[in-house]
């Protein structure tokens, strides 16, 4: 599980849900501030350890590791750590993402563009590549889930790099599904709408300010656009992941599944 250190994040919710279903989980996050990835926006090792402790507190099995998904050597080491701790690797959730670098396209610098593409898309490629090698060697299939977004299917104002990376993630999902199906590995994407995580809060503050609204006014307007009448919860995405990891989803691959209360229907 990548990018799972932050409290209230999708990663934490997915970890807790999959652990409750019996999965042993290597909880990872970048665990160091880097360029365009400041400490107050990224998961620290302490936060990763807290997620591990919460899983253990519920009777689950988990271990912690630092992983910058853009670093191939670290990805290889993380796959090795999962195998060492738990005897194999059957599920990968590519959850690490940067969605707080918001600005108009004509002001976006190349290094900020590359940070977003690097984490959201290249990171998922590297983790899928090395996890799939391990799964193929094990010979018992596997599951890869890419946490995309409704921004994987529609444009998103002042989030061009984010939307491009998430659209790309669907291309990666569909191509990997074609290549890995023969090994019994399914590859699917989950397209969630807004969830008020720490990342989501930054987006709310930016958009509310842009529109001259309070955050409550902005969220009320968002709710009116969602047929089911509320924004997403981290648990909604976690439930979708549990389904995609279960036998119930054994014949589903290459899908980009909306979990958006009806906001996105394509
Ligand atoms: N919150 C939403 O509204 C929403 C909606 C749809 C999709 N998503 C996606 O869900 C995923 C989780 O987002 P979240 O809202 O829980 O935010 P979050 O900020 O809690 O999680 C993102 C995580 O990615 C980690 N990360 C950043 N760079 C990394 C790197 N180089 N290597 C490893 N980890 C790195 C961060 O440390 C953080 O823990 C993201 O991919 C996001 O795009 C979020």
CSV table of N, CA and C in Angstrom, one decimal, residues 30-143:
chain,number,residue,atom,x,y,z
A,30,UNK,N,6.1,8.2,1.8
A,30,UNK,CA,7.4,8.8,1.4
A,30,UNK,C,8.3,9.1,2.6
A,31,UNK,N,7.7,9.5,3.7
A,31,UNK,CA,8.4,9.6,5.0
A,31,UNK,C,9.6,10.6,5.0
A,32,UNK,N,9.6,11.6,4.1
A,32,UNK,CA,10.6,12.6,4.0
A,32,UNK,C,10.1,13.7,3.1
A,33,UNK,N,10.3,15.0,3.6
A,33,UNK,CA,9.9,16.1,2.8
A,33,UNK,C,10.9,16.2,1.6
A,34,UNK,N,10.3,16.5,0.4
A,34,UNK,CA,11.2,16.7,-0.8
A,34,UNK,C,10.6,17.8,-1.6
A,35,UNK,N,11.3,18.2,-2.6
A,35,UNK,CA,10.9,19.3,-3.5
A,35,UNK,C,9.5,19.2,-3.9
A,36,UNK,N,8.7,20.2,-3.7
A,36,UNK,CA,7.3,20.3,-4.0
A,36,UNK,C,6.4,19.3,-3.1
A,37,UNK,N,7.1,18.6,-2.2
A,37,UNK,CA,6.4,17.6,-1.3
A,37,UNK,C,6.7,18.0,0.1
A,38,UNK,N,6.1,19.1,0.6
A,38,UNK,CA,6.5,19.5,2.0
A,38,UNK,C,6.0,18.6,3.1
A,39,UNK,N,6.7,18.7,4.3
A,39,UNK,CA,6.4,17.9,5.4
A,39,UNK,C,4.9,17.9,5.8
A,40,UNK,N,4.3,19.1,5.7
A,40,UNK,CA,2.9,19.2,6.1
A,40,UNK,C,1.9,18.7,5.1
A,41,UNK,N,2.4,18.2,4.0
A,41,UNK,CA,1.5,17.6,3.0
A,41,UNK,C,1.8,16.1,2.8
A,42,UNK,N,2.8,15.6,3.4
A,42,UNK,CA,3.2,14.2,3.1
A,42,UNK,C,3.3,13.4,4.4
A,43,UNK,N,3.2,12.1,4.3
A,43,UNK,CA,3.1,11.2,5.4
A,43,UNK,C,4.5,10.9,6.0
A,44,UNK,N,4.7,11.1,7.3
A,44,UNK,CA,6.0,10.8,8.0
A,44,UNK,C,6.0,9.4,8.4
A,45,UNK,N,7.2,8.9,8.8
A,45,UNK,CA,7.4,7.6,9.3
A,45,UNK,C,6.6,7.4,10.6
A,46,UNK,N,6.5,8.4,11.5
A,46,UNK,CA,5.7,8.3,12.7
A,46,UNK,C,4.2,8.1,12.3
A,47,UNK,N,3.7,8.8,11.3
A,47,UNK,CA,2.3,8.6,10.8
A,47,UNK,C,2.1,7.2,10.3
A,48,UNK,N,3.1,6.7,9.5
A,48,UNK,CA,3.0,5.3,9.0
A,48,UNK,C,2.9,4.3,10.2
A,49,UNK,N,3.8,4.5,11.2
A,49,UNK,CA,3.8,3.6,12.3
A,49,UNK,C,2.4,3.7,13.0
A,50,UNK,N,1.8,4.9,13.1
A,50,UNK,CA,0.5,5.0,13.7
A,50,UNK,C,-0.6,4.2,13.0
A,51,UNK,N,-0.5,4.1,11.6
A,51,UNK,CA,-1.5,3.3,10.9
A,51,UNK,C,-1.2,1.9,11.2
A,52,UNK,N,0.1,1.5,11.2
A,52,UNK,CA,0.4,0.1,11.6
A,52,UNK,C,-0.2,-0.3,12.9
A,53,UNK,N,0.0,0.6,13.9
A,53,UNK,CA,-0.5,0.4,15.3
A,53,UNK,C,-2.0,0.3,15.3
A,54,UNK,N,-2.7,1.1,14.5
A,54,UNK,CA,-4.2,1.0,14.4
A,54,UNK,C,-4.6,-0.3,13.9
A,55,UNK,N,-3.9,-0.8,12.8
A,55,UNK,CA,-4.3,-2.1,12.3
A,55,UNK,C,-4.1,-3.2,13.3
A,56,UNK,N,-2.9,-3.1,14.0
A,56,UNK,CA,-2.6,-4.1,15.0
A,56,UNK,C,-3.7,-4.0,16.2
A,57,UNK,N,-4.1,-2.8,16.5
A,57,UNK,CA,-5.1,-2.6,17.5
A,57,UNK,C,-6.4,-3.3,17.2
A,58,UNK,N,-6.7,-3.4,15.9
A,58,UNK,CA,-7.9,-4.1,15.5
A,58,UNK,C,-7.6,-5.6,15.2
A,59,UNK,N,-6.5,-6.1,15.6
A,59,UNK,CA,-6.2,-7.5,15.5
A,59,UNK,C,-5.6,-7.9,14.1
A,60,UNK,N,-5.2,-6.9,13.3
A,60,UNK,CA,-4.7,-7.2,12.0
A,60,UNK,C,-3.1,-7.2,12.0
A,61,UNK,N,-2.6,-7.6,10.8
A,61,UNK,CA,-1.1,-7.7,10.7
A,61,UNK,C,-0.6,-6.7,9.7
A,62,UNK,N,0.4,-5.9,10.1
A,62,UNK,CA,1.0,-4.9,9.3
A,62,UNK,C,2.4,-4.6,9.6
A,63,UNK,N,3.2,-4.0,8.7
A,63,UNK,CA,4.5,-3.6,9.0
A,63,UNK,C,4.7,-2.3,8.2
A,64,UNK,N,5.7,-1.5,8.6
A,64,UNK,CA,5.9,-0.1,8.1
A,64,UNK,C,7.2,-0.1,7.2
A,65,UNK,N,7.1,0.7,6.2
A,65,UNK,CA,8.3,1.0,5.4
A,65,UNK,C,8.2,2.3,4.7
A,66,UNK,N,9.4,3.0,4.5
A,66,UNK,CA,9.5,4.2,3.8
A,66,UNK,C,9.5,3.9,2.3
A,67,UNK,N,8.8,4.6,1.5
A,67,UNK,CA,8.8,4.3,0.1
A,67,UNK,C,8.4,5.6,-0.7
A,68,UNK,N,9.4,6.1,-1.5
A,68,UNK,CA,9.1,7.1,-2.5
A,68,UNK,C,8.9,6.4,-3.8
A,69,UNK,N,7.6,6.4,-4.2
A,69,UNK,CA,7.2,5.6,-5.3
A,69,UNK,C,8.0,5.9,-6.7
A,70,UNK,N,8.6,7.1,-6.7
A,70,UNK,CA,9.4,7.5,-7.9
A,70,UNK,C,10.7,6.8,-8.0
A,71,UNK,N,11.2,6.2,-6.9
A,71,UNK,CA,12.5,5.7,-6.8
A,71,UNK,C,12.5,4.1,-7.0
A,72,UNK,N,13.0,3.7,-8.2
A,72,UNK,CA,12.8,2.3,-8.5
A,72,UNK,C,13.5,1.4,-7.5
A,73,UNK,N,14.7,1.8,-7.0
A,73,UNK,CA,15.4,0.9,-6.1
A,73,UNK,C,14.6,0.8,-4.8
A,74,UNK,N,13.9,1.9,-4.4
A,74,UNK,CA,13.1,1.8,-3.2
A,74,UNK,C,11.8,0.9,-3.4
A,75,UNK,N,11.3,1.0,-4.6
A,75,UNK,CA,10.2,0.1,-5.0
A,75,UNK,C,10.6,-1.4,-4.9
A,76,UNK,N,11.7,-1.7,-5.5
A,76,UNK,CA,12.2,-3.1,-5.4
A,76,UNK,C,12.4,-3.5,-4.0
A,77,UNK,N,13.0,-2.6,-3.2
A,77,UNK,CA,13.2,-2.9,-1.7
A,77,UNK,C,11.9,-3.2,-1.0
A,78,UNK,N,10.9,-2.4,-1.4
A,78,UNK,CA,9.5,-2.5,-0.7
A,78,UNK,C,8.9,-3.8,-1.0
A,79,UNK,N,9.0,-4.2,-2.3
A,79,UNK,CA,8.4,-5.5,-2.7
A,79,UNK,C,9.2,-6.6,-1.9
A,80,UNK,N,10.5,-6.5,-1.8
A,80,UNK,CA,11.3,-7.5,-1.0
A,80,UNK,C,10.9,-7.5,0.5
A,81,UNK,N,10.6,-6.3,1.0
A,81,UNK,CA,10.1,-6.2,2.4
A,81,UNK,C,8.8,-6.9,2.6
A,82,UNK,N,7.9,-6.7,1.7
A,82,UNK,CA,6.6,-7.3,1.8
A,82,UNK,C,6.7,-8.9,1.8
A,83,UNK,N,7.6,-9.3,0.9
A,83,UNK,CA,7.8,-10.8,0.8
A,83,UNK,C,8.5,-11.3,2.1
A,84,UNK,N,9.4,-10.5,2.6
A,84,UNK,CA,10.1,-10.9,3.9
A,84,UNK,C,9.2,-11.0,5.1
A,85,UNK,N,8.3,-9.9,5.2
A,85,UNK,CA,7.4,-9.9,6.3
A,85,UNK,C,6.3,-10.9,6.2
A,86,UNK,N,5.8,-11.1,5.0
A,86,UNK,CA,4.5,-11.8,4.9
A,86,UNK,C,4.6,-13.0,4.0
A,87,UNK,N,5.7,-13.3,3.4
A,87,UNK,CA,5.9,-14.5,2.6
A,87,UNK,C,5.4,-14.4,1.2
A,88,UNK,N,5.0,-13.2,0.8
A,88,UNK,CA,4.6,-13.1,-0.6
A,88,UNK,C,3.9,-11.7,-0.8
A,89,UNK,N,3.5,-11.5,-2.0
A,89,UNK,CA,2.8,-10.2,-2.4
A,89,UNK,C,1.6,-10.5,-3.3
A,90,UNK,N,0.4,-10.3,-2.9
A,90,UNK,CA,-0.7,-10.6,-3.7
A,90,UNK,C,-1.6,-9.4,-4.1
A,91,UNK,N,-1.4,-8.3,-3.4
A,91,UNK,CA,-2.2,-7.1,-3.8
A,91,UNK,C,-1.3,-5.9,-3.7
A,92,UNK,N,-1.5,-5.0,-4.7
A,92,UNK,CA,-0.8,-3.7,-4.6
A,92,UNK,C,-1.9,-2.6,-4.8
A,93,UNK,N,-1.9,-1.7,-3.9
A,93,UNK,CA,-2.8,-0.5,-4.1
A,93,UNK,C,-1.9,0.7,-4.3
A,94,UNK,N,-2.0,1.2,-5.5
A,94,UNK,CA,-1.2,2.4,-5.9
A,94,UNK,C,-2.1,3.6,-5.5
A,95,UNK,N,-1.8,4.1,-4.3
A,95,UNK,CA,-2.6,5.2,-3.7
A,95,UNK,C,-1.9,6.5,-3.6
A,96,UNK,N,-0.5,6.5,-3.6
A,96,UNK,CA,0.3,7.7,-3.4
A,96,UNK,C,-0.2,8.7,-4.5
A,97,UNK,N,-0.4,9.9,-4.1
A,97,UNK,CA,-0.8,10.9,-5.0
A,97,UNK,C,-0.6,12.4,-4.5
A,98,UNK,N,-0.4,13.2,-5.5
A,98,UNK,CA,-0.2,14.7,-5.2
A,98,UNK,C,-1.3,15.4,-5.9
A,99,UNK,N,-2.2,16.1,-5.1
A,99,UNK,CA,-3.3,16.8,-5.7
A,99,UNK,C,-3.5,18.2,-5.2
A,100,UNK,N,-2.4,18.6,-4.5
A,100,UNK,CA,-2.6,20.0,-3.9
A,100,UNK,C,-1.8,21.0,-4.6
A,101,UNK,N,-1.1,20.7,-5.7
A,101,UNK,CA,-0.3,21.7,-6.5
A,101,UNK,C,-1.3,22.3,-7.5
A,102,UNK,N,-2.1,23.2,-7.1
A,102,UNK,CA,-3.1,23.8,-7.9
A,102,UNK,C,-2.7,25.1,-8.5
A,103,UNK,N,-2.9,25.3,-9.8
A,103,UNK,CA,-2.5,26.6,-10.4
A,103,UNK,C,-3.0,26.6,-11.9
A,104,UNK,N,-3.2,27.8,-12.5
A,104,UNK,CA,-3.5,27.8,-13.9
A,104,UNK,C,-2.4,27.2,-14.7
A,105,UNK,N,-2.9,26.5,-15.8
A,105,UNK,CA,-1.9,25.9,-16.7
A,105,UNK,C,-0.8,26.8,-17.2
A,106,UNK,N,-1.2,28.1,-17.5
A,106,UNK,CA,-0.2,29.0,-18.1
A,106,UNK,C,0.9,29.5,-17.0
A,107,UNK,N,0.6,29.1,-15.8
A,107,UNK,CA,1.6,29.5,-14.7
A,107,UNK,C,2.3,28.3,-14.2
A,108,UNK,N,2.0,27.1,-14.6
A,108,UNK,CA,2.5,25.9,-14.0
A,108,UNK,C,4.0,25.7,-14.5
A,109,UNK,N,4.9,25.4,-13.5
A,109,UNK,CA,6.3,25.2,-13.9
A,109,UNK,C,6.5,23.7,-14.2
A,110,UNK,N,7.5,23.5,-15.0
A,110,UNK,CA,7.8,22.1,-15.4
A,110,UNK,C,8.1,21.2,-14.3
A,111,UNK,N,8.8,21.8,-13.2
A,111,UNK,CA,9.1,20.9,-12.1
A,111,UNK,C,7.9,20.5,-11.3
A,112,UNK,N,6.9,21.4,-11.2
A,112,UNK,CA,5.7,21.0,-10.5
A,112,UNK,C,4.9,20.0,-11.3
A,113,UNK,N,4.8,20.2,-12.6
A,113,UNK,CA,4.2,19.3,-13.5
A,113,UNK,C,4.8,17.9,-13.3
A,114,UNK,N,6.2,17.9,-13.3
A,114,UNK,CA,6.9,16.6,-13.2
A,114,UNK,C,6.7,15.9,-11.9
A,115,UNK,N,6.6,16.7,-10.8
A,115,UNK,CA,6.3,16.1,-9.5
A,115,UNK,C,5.0,15.3,-9.5
A,116,UNK,N,4.0,16.0,-10.1
A,116,UNK,CA,2.7,15.3,-10.1
A,116,UNK,C,2.7,14.1,-11.0
A,117,UNK,N,3.2,14.2,-12.2
A,117,UNK,CA,3.3,13.1,-13.1
A,117,UNK,C,4.1,12.0,-12.5
A,118,UNK,N,5.2,12.4,-11.8
A,118,UNK,CA,6.2,11.4,-11.2
A,118,UNK,C,5.5,10.6,-10.1
A,119,UNK,N,4.8,11.2,-9.2
A,119,UNK,CA,4.2,10.5,-8.1
A,119,UNK,C,3.0,9.7,-8.6
A,120,UNK,N,2.1,10.4,-9.3
A,120,UNK,CA,0.7,9.8,-9.6
A,120,UNK,C,0.8,8.8,-10.7
A,121,UNK,N,1.7,8.9,-11.6
A,121,UNK,CA,1.7,8.0,-12.8
A,121,UNK,C,3.0,7.1,-12.8
A,122,UNK,N,4.1,7.8,-12.8
A,122,UNK,CA,5.4,7.0,-12.9
A,122,UNK,C,5.5,6.1,-11.7
A,123,UNK,N,5.1,6.6,-10.5
A,123,UNK,CA,5.1,5.8,-9.3
A,123,UNK,C,4.2,4.5,-9.4
A,124,UNK,N,3.0,4.7,-10.0
A,124,UNK,CA,2.1,3.6,-10.1
A,124,UNK,C,2.7,2.6,-11.1
A,125,UNK,N,3.4,3.1,-12.2
A,125,UNK,CA,4.0,2.2,-13.2
A,125,UNK,C,5.1,1.4,-12.5
A,126,UNK,N,6.0,2.0,-11.7
A,126,UNK,CA,7.1,1.3,-11.1
A,126,UNK,C,6.6,0.3,-10.1
A,127,UNK,N,5.6,0.6,-9.3
A,127,UNK,CA,5.1,-0.3,-8.3
A,127,UNK,C,4.4,-1.5,-9.0
A,128,UNK,N,3.6,-1.2,-10.1
A,128,UNK,CA,3.0,-2.2,-10.8
A,128,UNK,C,4.0,-3.2,-11.4
A,129,UNK,N,5.0,-2.6,-12.0
A,129,UNK,CA,6.0,-3.4,-12.7
A,129,UNK,C,6.7,-4.4,-11.7
A,130,UNK,N,7.1,-3.9,-10.6
A,130,UNK,CA,7.9,-4.8,-9.7
A,130,UNK,C,7.0,-5.7,-8.9
A,131,UNK,N,5.8,-5.3,-8.6
A,131,UNK,CA,4.8,-6.1,-7.9
A,131,UNK,C,4.4,-7.3,-8.9
A,132,UNK,N,4.2,-6.9,-10.1
A,132,UNK,CA,3.7,-7.9,-11.1
A,132,UNK,C,4.8,-9.0,-11.3
A,133,UNK,N,6.1,-8.6,-11.3
A,133,UNK,CA,7.2,-9.6,-11.4
A,133,UNK,C,7.1,-10.6,-10.3
A,134,UNK,N,6.9,-10.0,-9.1
A,134,UNK,CA,6.8,-10.9,-7.9
A,134,UNK,C,5.6,-11.8,-8.0
A,135,UNK,N,4.5,-11.3,-8.4
A,135,UNK,CA,3.2,-12.1,-8.5
A,135,UNK,C,3.4,-13.2,-9.5
A,136,UNK,N,4.0,-12.8,-10.7
A,136,UNK,CA,4.2,-13.8,-11.7
A,136,UNK,C,5.1,-14.9,-11.2
A,137,UNK,N,6.2,-14.6,-10.5
A,137,UNK,CA,7.1,-15.6,-9.9
A,137,UNK,C,6.4,-16.5,-8.9
A,138,UNK,N,5.4,-15.9,-8.2
A,138,UNK,CA,4.7,-16.7,-7.2
A,138,UNK,C,3.7,-17.7,-7.9
A,139,UNK,N,3.2,-17.3,-9.1
A,139,UNK,CA,2.3,-18.2,-9.9
A,139,UNK,C,0.9,-18.3,-9.3
A,140,UNK,N,0.5,-17.4,-8.5
A,140,UNK,CA,-0.9,-17.6,-8.0
A,140,UNK,C,-1.8,-16.3,-8.2
A,141,UNK,N,-1.4,-15.6,-9.3
A,141,UNK,CA,-2.2,-14.4,-9.7
A,141,UNK,C,-2.0,-13.2,-8.7
A,142,UNK,N,-2.9,-12.3,-8.7
A,142,UNK,CA,-2.8,-11.1,-7.9
A,142,UNK,C,-3.7,-10.0,-8.3
A,143,UNK,N,-3.7,-9.0,-7.5
A,143,UNK,CA,-4.6,-7.8,-7.8
A,143,UNK,C,-3.8,-6.5,-7.7
